[in-house]
GROMACS .gro file of C-alpha atoms in nm:
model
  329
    1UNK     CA    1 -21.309  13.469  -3.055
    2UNK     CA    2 -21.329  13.117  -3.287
    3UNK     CA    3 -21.225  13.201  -3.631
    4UNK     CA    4 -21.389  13.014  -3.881
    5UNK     CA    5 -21.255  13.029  -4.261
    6UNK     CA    6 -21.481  12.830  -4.542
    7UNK     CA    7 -21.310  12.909  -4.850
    8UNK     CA    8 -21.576  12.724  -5.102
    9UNK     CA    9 -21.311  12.646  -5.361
   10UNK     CA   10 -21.033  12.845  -5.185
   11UNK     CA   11 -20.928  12.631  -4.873
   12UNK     CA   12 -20.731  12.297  -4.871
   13UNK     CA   13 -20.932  12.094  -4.774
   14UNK     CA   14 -21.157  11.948  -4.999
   15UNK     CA   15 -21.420  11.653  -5.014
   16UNK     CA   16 -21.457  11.419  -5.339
   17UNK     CA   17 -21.867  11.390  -5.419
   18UNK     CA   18 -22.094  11.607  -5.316
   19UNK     CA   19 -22.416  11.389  -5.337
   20UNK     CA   20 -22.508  11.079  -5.272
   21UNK     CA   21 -22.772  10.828  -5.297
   22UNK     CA   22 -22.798  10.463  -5.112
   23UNK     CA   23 -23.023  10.252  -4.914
   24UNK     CA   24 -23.139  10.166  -4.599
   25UNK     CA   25 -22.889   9.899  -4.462
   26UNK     CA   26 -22.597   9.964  -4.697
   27UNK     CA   27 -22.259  10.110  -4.602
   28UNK     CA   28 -22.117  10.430  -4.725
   29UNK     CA   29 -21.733  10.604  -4.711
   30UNK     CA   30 -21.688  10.935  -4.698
   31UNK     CA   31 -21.327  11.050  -4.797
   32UNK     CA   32 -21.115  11.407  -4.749
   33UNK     CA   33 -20.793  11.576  -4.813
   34UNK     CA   34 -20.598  11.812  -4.681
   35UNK     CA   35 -20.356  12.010  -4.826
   36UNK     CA   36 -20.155  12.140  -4.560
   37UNK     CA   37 -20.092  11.936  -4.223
   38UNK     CA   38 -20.295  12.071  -3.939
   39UNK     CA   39 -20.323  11.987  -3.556
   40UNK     CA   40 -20.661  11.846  -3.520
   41UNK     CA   41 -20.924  11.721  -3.792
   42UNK     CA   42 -21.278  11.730  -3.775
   43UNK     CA   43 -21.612  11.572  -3.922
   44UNK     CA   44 -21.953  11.719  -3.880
   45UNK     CA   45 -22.305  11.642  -3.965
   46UNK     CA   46 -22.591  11.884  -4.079
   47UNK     CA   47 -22.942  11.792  -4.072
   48UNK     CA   48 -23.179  11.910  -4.301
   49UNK     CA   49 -23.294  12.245  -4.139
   50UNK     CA   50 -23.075  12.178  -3.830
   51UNK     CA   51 -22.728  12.341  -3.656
   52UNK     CA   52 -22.406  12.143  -3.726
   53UNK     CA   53 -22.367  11.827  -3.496
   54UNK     CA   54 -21.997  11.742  -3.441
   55UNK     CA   55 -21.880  11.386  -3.475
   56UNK     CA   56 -21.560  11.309  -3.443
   57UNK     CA   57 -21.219  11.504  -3.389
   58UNK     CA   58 -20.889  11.332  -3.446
   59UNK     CA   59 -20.557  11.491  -3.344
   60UNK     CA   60 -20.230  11.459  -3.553
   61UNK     CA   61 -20.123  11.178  -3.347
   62UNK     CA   62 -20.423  10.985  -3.311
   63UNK     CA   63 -20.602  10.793  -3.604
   64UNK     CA   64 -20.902  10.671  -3.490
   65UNK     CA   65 -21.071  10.972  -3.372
   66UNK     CA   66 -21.276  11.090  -3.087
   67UNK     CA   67 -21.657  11.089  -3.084
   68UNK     CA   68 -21.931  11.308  -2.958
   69UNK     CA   69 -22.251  11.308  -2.830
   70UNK     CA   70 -22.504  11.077  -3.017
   71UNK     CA   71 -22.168  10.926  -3.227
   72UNK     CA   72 -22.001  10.856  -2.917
   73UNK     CA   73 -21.981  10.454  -2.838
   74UNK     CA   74 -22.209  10.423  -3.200
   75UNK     CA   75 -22.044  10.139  -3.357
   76UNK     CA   76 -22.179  10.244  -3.729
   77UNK     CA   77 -21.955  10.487  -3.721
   78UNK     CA   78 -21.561  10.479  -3.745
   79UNK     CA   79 -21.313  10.760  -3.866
   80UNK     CA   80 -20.941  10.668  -4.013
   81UNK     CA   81 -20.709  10.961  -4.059
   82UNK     CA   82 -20.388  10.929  -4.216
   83UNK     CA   83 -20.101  11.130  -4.429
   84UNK     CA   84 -20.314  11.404  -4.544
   85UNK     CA   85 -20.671  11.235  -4.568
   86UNK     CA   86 -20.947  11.106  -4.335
   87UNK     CA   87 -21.235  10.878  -4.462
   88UNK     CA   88 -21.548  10.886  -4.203
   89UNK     CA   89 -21.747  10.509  -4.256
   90UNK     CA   90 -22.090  10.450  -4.186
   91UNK     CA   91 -22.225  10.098  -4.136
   92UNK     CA   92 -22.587   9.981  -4.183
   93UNK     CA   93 -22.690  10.307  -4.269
   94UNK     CA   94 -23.068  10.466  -4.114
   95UNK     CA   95 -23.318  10.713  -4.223
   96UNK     CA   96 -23.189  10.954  -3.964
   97UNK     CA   97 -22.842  10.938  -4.079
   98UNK     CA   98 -22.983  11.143  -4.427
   99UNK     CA   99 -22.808  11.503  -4.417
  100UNK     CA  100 -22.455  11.693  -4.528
  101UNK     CA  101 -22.129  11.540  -4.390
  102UNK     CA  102 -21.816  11.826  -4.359
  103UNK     CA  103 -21.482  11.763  -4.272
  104UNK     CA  104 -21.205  12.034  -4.122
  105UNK     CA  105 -20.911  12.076  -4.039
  106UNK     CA  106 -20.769  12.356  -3.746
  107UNK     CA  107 -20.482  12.548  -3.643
  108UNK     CA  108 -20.480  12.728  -3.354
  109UNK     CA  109 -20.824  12.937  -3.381
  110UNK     CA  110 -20.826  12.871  -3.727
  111UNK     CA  111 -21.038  12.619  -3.878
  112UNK     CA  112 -21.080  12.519  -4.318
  113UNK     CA  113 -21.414  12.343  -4.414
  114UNK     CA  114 -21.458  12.117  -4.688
  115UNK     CA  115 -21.767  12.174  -4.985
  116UNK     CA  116 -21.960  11.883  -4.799
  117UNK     CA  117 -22.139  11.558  -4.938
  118UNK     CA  118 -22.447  11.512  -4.932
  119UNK     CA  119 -22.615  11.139  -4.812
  120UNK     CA  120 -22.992  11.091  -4.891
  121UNK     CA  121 -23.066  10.741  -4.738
  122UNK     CA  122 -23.359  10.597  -4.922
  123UNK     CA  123 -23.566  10.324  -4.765
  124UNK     CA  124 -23.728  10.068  -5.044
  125UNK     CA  125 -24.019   9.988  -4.823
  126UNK     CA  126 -24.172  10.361  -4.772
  127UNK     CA  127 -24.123  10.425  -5.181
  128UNK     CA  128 -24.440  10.284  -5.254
  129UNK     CA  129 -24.607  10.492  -5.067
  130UNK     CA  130 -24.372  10.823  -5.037
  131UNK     CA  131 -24.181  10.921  -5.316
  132UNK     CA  132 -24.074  11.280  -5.499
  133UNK     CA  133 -24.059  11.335  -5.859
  134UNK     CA  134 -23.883  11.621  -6.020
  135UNK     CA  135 -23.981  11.771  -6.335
  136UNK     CA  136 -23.766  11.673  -6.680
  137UNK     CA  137 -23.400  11.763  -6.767
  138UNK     CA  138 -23.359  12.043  -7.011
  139UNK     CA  139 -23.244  12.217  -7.167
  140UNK     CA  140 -23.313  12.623  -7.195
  141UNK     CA  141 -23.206  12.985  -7.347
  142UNK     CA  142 -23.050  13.228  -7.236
  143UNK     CA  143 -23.276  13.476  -7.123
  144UNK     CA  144 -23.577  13.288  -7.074
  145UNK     CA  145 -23.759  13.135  -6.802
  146UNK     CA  146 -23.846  12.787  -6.661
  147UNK     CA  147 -24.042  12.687  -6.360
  148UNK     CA  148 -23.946  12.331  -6.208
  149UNK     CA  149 -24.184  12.109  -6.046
  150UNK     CA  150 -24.154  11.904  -5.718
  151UNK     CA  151 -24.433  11.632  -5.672
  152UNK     CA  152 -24.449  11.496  -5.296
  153UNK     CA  153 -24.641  11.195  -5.198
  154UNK     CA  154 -24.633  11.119  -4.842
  155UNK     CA  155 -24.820  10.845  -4.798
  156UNK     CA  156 -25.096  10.883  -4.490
  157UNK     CA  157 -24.868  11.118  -4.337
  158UNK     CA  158 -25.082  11.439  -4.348
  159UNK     CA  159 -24.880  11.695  -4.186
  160UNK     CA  160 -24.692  11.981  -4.244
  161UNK     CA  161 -24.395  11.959  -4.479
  162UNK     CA  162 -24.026  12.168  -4.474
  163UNK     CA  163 -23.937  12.164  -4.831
  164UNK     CA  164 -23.575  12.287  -4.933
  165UNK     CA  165 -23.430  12.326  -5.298
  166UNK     CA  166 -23.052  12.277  -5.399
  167UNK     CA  167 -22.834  12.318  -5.663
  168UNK     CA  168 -22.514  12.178  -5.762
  169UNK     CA  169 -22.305  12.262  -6.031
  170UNK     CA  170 -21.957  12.207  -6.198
  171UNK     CA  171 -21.803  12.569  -6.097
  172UNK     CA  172 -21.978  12.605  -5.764
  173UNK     CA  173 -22.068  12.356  -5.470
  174UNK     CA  174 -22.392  12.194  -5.367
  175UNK     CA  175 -22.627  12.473  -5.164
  176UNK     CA  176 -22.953  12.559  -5.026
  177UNK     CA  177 -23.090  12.837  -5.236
  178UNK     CA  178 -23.475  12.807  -5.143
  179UNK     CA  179 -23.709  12.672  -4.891
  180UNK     CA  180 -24.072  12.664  -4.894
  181UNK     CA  181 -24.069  12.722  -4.493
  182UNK     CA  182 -24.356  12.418  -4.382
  183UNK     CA  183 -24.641  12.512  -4.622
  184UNK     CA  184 -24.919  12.263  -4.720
  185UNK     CA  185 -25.091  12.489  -4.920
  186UNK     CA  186 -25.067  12.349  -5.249
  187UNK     CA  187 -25.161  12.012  -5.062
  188UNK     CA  188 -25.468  11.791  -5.160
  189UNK     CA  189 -25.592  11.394  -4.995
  190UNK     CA  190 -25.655  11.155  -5.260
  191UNK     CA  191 -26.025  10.959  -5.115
  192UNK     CA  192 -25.945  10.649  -5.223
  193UNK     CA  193 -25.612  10.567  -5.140
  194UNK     CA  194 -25.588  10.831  -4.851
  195UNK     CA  195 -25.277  10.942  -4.931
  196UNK     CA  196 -25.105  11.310  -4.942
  197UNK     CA  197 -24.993  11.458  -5.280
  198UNK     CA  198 -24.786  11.811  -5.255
  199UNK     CA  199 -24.683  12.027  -5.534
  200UNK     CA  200 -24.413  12.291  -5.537
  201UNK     CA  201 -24.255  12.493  -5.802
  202UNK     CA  202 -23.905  12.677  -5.832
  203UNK     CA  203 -23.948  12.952  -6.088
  204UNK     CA  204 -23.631  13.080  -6.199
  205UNK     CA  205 -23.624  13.375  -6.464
  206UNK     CA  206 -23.381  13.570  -6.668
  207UNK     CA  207 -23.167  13.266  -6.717
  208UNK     CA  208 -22.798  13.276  -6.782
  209UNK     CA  209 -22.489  13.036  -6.710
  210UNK     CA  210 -22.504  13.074  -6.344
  211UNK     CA  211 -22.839  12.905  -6.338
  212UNK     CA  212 -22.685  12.572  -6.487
  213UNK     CA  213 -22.665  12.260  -6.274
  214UNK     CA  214 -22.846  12.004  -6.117
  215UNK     CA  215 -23.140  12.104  -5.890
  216UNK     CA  216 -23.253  11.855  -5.595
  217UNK     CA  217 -23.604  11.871  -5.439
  218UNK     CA  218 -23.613  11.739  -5.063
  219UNK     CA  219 -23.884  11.721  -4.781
  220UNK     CA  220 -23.881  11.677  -4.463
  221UNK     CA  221 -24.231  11.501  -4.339
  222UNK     CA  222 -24.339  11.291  -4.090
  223UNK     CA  223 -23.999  11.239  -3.925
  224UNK     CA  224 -23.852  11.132  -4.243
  225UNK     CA  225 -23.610  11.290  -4.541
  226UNK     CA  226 -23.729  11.196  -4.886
  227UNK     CA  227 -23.494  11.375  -5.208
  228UNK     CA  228 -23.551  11.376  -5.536
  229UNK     CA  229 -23.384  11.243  -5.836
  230UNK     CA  230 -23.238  11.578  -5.967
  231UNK     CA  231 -23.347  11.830  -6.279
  232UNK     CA  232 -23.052  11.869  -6.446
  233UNK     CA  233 -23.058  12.224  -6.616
  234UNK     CA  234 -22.848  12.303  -6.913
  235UNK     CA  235 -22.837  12.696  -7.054
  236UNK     CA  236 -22.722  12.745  -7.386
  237UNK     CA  237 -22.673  13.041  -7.595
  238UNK     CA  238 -22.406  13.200  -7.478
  239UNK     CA  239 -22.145  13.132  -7.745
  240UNK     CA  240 -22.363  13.350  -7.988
  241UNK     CA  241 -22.379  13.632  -7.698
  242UNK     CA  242 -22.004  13.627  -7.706
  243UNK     CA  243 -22.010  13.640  -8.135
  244UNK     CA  244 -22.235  13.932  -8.137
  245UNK     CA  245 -22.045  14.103  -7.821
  246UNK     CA  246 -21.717  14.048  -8.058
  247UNK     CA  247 -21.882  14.148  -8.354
  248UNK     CA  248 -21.990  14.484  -8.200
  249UNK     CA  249 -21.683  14.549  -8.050
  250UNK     CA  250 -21.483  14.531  -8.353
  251UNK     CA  251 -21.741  14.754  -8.576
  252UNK     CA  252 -21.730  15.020  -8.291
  253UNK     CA  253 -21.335  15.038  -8.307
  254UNK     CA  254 -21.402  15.042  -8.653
  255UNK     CA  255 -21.628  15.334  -8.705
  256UNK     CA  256 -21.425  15.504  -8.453
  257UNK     CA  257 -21.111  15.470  -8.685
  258UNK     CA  258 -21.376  15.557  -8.974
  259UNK     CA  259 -21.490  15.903  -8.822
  260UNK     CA  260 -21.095  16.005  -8.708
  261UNK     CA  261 -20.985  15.954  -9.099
  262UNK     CA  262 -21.320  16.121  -9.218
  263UNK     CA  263 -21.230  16.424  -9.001
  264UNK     CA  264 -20.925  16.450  -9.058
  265UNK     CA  265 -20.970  16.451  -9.484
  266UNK     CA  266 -21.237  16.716  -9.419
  267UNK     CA  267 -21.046  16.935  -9.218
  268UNK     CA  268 -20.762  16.919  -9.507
  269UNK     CA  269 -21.053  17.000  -9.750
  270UNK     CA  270 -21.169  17.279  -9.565
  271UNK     CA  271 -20.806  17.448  -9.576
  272UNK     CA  272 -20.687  17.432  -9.872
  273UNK     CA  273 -21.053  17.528 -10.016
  274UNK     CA  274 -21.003  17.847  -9.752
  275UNK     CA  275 -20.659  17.929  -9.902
  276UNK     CA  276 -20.800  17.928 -10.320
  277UNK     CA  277 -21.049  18.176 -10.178
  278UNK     CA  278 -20.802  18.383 -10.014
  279UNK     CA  279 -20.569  18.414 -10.304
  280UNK     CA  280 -20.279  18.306 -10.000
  281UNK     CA  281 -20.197  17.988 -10.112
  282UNK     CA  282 -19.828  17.884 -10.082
  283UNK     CA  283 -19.656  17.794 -10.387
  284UNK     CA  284 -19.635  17.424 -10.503
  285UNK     CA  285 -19.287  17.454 -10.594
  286UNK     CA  286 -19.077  17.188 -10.373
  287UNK     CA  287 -18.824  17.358 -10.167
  288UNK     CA  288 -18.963  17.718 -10.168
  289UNK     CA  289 -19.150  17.872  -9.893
  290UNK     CA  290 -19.341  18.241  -9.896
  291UNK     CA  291 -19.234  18.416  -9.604
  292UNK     CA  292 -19.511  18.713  -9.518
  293UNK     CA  293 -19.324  19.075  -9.510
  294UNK     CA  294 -18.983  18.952  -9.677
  295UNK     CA  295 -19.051  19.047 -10.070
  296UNK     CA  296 -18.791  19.200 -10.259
  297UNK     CA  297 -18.905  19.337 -10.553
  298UNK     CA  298 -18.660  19.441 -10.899
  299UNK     CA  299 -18.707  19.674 -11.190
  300UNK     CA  300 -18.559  19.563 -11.514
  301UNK     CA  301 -18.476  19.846 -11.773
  302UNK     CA  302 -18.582  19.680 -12.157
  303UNK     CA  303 -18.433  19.930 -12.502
  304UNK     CA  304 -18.646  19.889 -12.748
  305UNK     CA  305 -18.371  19.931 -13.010
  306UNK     CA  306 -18.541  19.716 -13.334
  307UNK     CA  307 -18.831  19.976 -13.321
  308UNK     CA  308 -18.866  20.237 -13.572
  309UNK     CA  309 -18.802  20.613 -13.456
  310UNK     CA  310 -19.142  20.674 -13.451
  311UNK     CA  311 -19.227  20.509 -13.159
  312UNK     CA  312 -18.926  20.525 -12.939
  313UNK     CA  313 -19.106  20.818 -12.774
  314UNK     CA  314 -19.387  20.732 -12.665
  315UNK     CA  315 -19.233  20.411 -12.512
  316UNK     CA  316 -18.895  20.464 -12.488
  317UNK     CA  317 -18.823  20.174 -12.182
  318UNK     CA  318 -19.072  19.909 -12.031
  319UNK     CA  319 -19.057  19.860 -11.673
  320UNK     CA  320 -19.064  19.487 -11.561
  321UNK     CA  321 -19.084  19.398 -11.173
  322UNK     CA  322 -19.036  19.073 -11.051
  323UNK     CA  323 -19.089  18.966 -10.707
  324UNK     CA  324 -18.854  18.699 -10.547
  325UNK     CA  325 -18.924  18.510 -10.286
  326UNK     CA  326 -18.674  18.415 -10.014
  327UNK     CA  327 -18.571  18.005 -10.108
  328UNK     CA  328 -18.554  17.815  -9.759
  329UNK     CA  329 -18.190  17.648  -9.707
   0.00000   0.00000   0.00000
């Protein structure tokens, strides 16, 4: 069985833009690197909506490349691989050649995609009569919600339309994350000019920093791929969601320390307000300890000899006991 390993971030090979924009005519060059050496290298091409097409697969020992099926014997296209990286050219560019462009490398069963870059060919005659606007760049909070708007005109053209939605962003790569499935619903004909005007929203809700990026309307209609300029979407607020997460945090470990030296003062209350009422207090004297069962107790003879006779008899000796206590070593 064909392993297939797309890292998204993780693998070595990796692709330098991940969108582009040019004309009808013009030339573009798509470049790759690879970080480890590998035995053969690869270039495909995705259609909007479509399976991967392979173009081109050059071994370690052979630059130029070898095409396949439609690319094979197509002059527009060439492929130069060389120490590490592999740029795939395309001359006098077409319509048809809009999609995603991927190059891998493979060992053995084992094959490493790159993020992909994405070519939308534009063609200046058609964009006076079909053209896609994008709502506004923003930017929103945290937490809120935002719908964005796609605006299709497609000239004449009154048939069914495959509308996709991407988003690119600085921590993640470009990627399909909705399609409107060939809908005309939310379709109406203008009577005077006869032309088609489409409307589609994206609502996104409960916003937070993985929403942020760039978001890139594109139909597919009438045998042709028209994108859109891009929403760029900024989210902000979540410096002050950290502060207050910090802030918490600390007055919890706080109150926590708090309670443990509120208890403990209490419970030291609570004892020595126990031993006054008992009457068993230990003595405050540093260095001597009452030990329970171990009194020794003294009688001390006192002669009243300064008295007068008369009252030697009736007390004729005072007893005096003292208790000692045993004196800790």
């Amino acid at each position: 069985m064909l392993s297939i390993l797309n890292y998204l971030g993780k693998s070595s090979v990796h692709q330098q833009r991940s969108f582009m924009s040019a004309e009808v005519g013009s030339n573009v060059t798509l470049h790759c690197s690879y970080g480890t050496e590998a035995a053969r290298y690869y270039w495909y091409k995705q259609s909007l909506g479509q399976k991967l097409q392979i173009i081109s697969i050059s071994y370690k020992f052979d630059k130029s490349g070898e095409f396949h099926d439609e690319f094979q014997d197509n002059p527009r296209f060439t492929v130069k691989t060389n120490d590490g990286k592999s740029q795939l050219n395309i001359f006098h560019l077409k319509p048809s050649d809009t999609g995603t462009y991927f190059c891998a490398s493979g060992i053995s069963f084992v094959f490493e995609f790159g993020e992909g870059v994405t070519v939308s060919v534009k063609n200046p005659v058609l964009e006076n009569t079909s053209w896609i606007r994008q709502s506004e760049s923003g930017t929103v909070q945290m937490g809120s919600s935002v719908t964005l708007n796609c605006t299709v005109q497609t000239g004449s053209c009154g048939g069914e339309h495959s509308v996709y939605w991407f988003r690119h962003s600085g921590e993640s790569h470009p990627g399909l994350i909705y399609t409107h499935g060939g809908s005309s619903d939310q379709c109406g004909k203008s009577p005077n000019t006869q032309t088609h005007t489409c409307m589609y929203d994206l609502p996104i809700r409960n916003l937070n920093k993985s929403h942020a990026g760039t978001y890139y309307c594109a139909v597919i209609s009438c045998g042709q791929v028209l994108f859109g300029n891009g929403t760029k979407l900024d989210v902000e607020g979540e410096a002050v969601s950290l502060s207050l997460v910090y802030f918490l945090s600390a007055a919890l470990i706080f109150t926590i320390i708090l309670s443990v030296l509120l208890a403990f003062t209490l419970h030291k209350m609570h004892k020595r307000n126990s031993c006054q009422t008992s009457g068993k207090c230990p003595p405050n004297q540093p260095g001597v300890h009452r030990v329970a069962g171990d009194l020794h107790y003294a009688a001390v003879n006192v002669n009243q000899l300064s008295r007068p006779r008369r009252h030697r008899k009736s007390t004729e000796s005072e007893c005096v006991y003292s208790r000692l206590f045993r004196v800790k070593d």
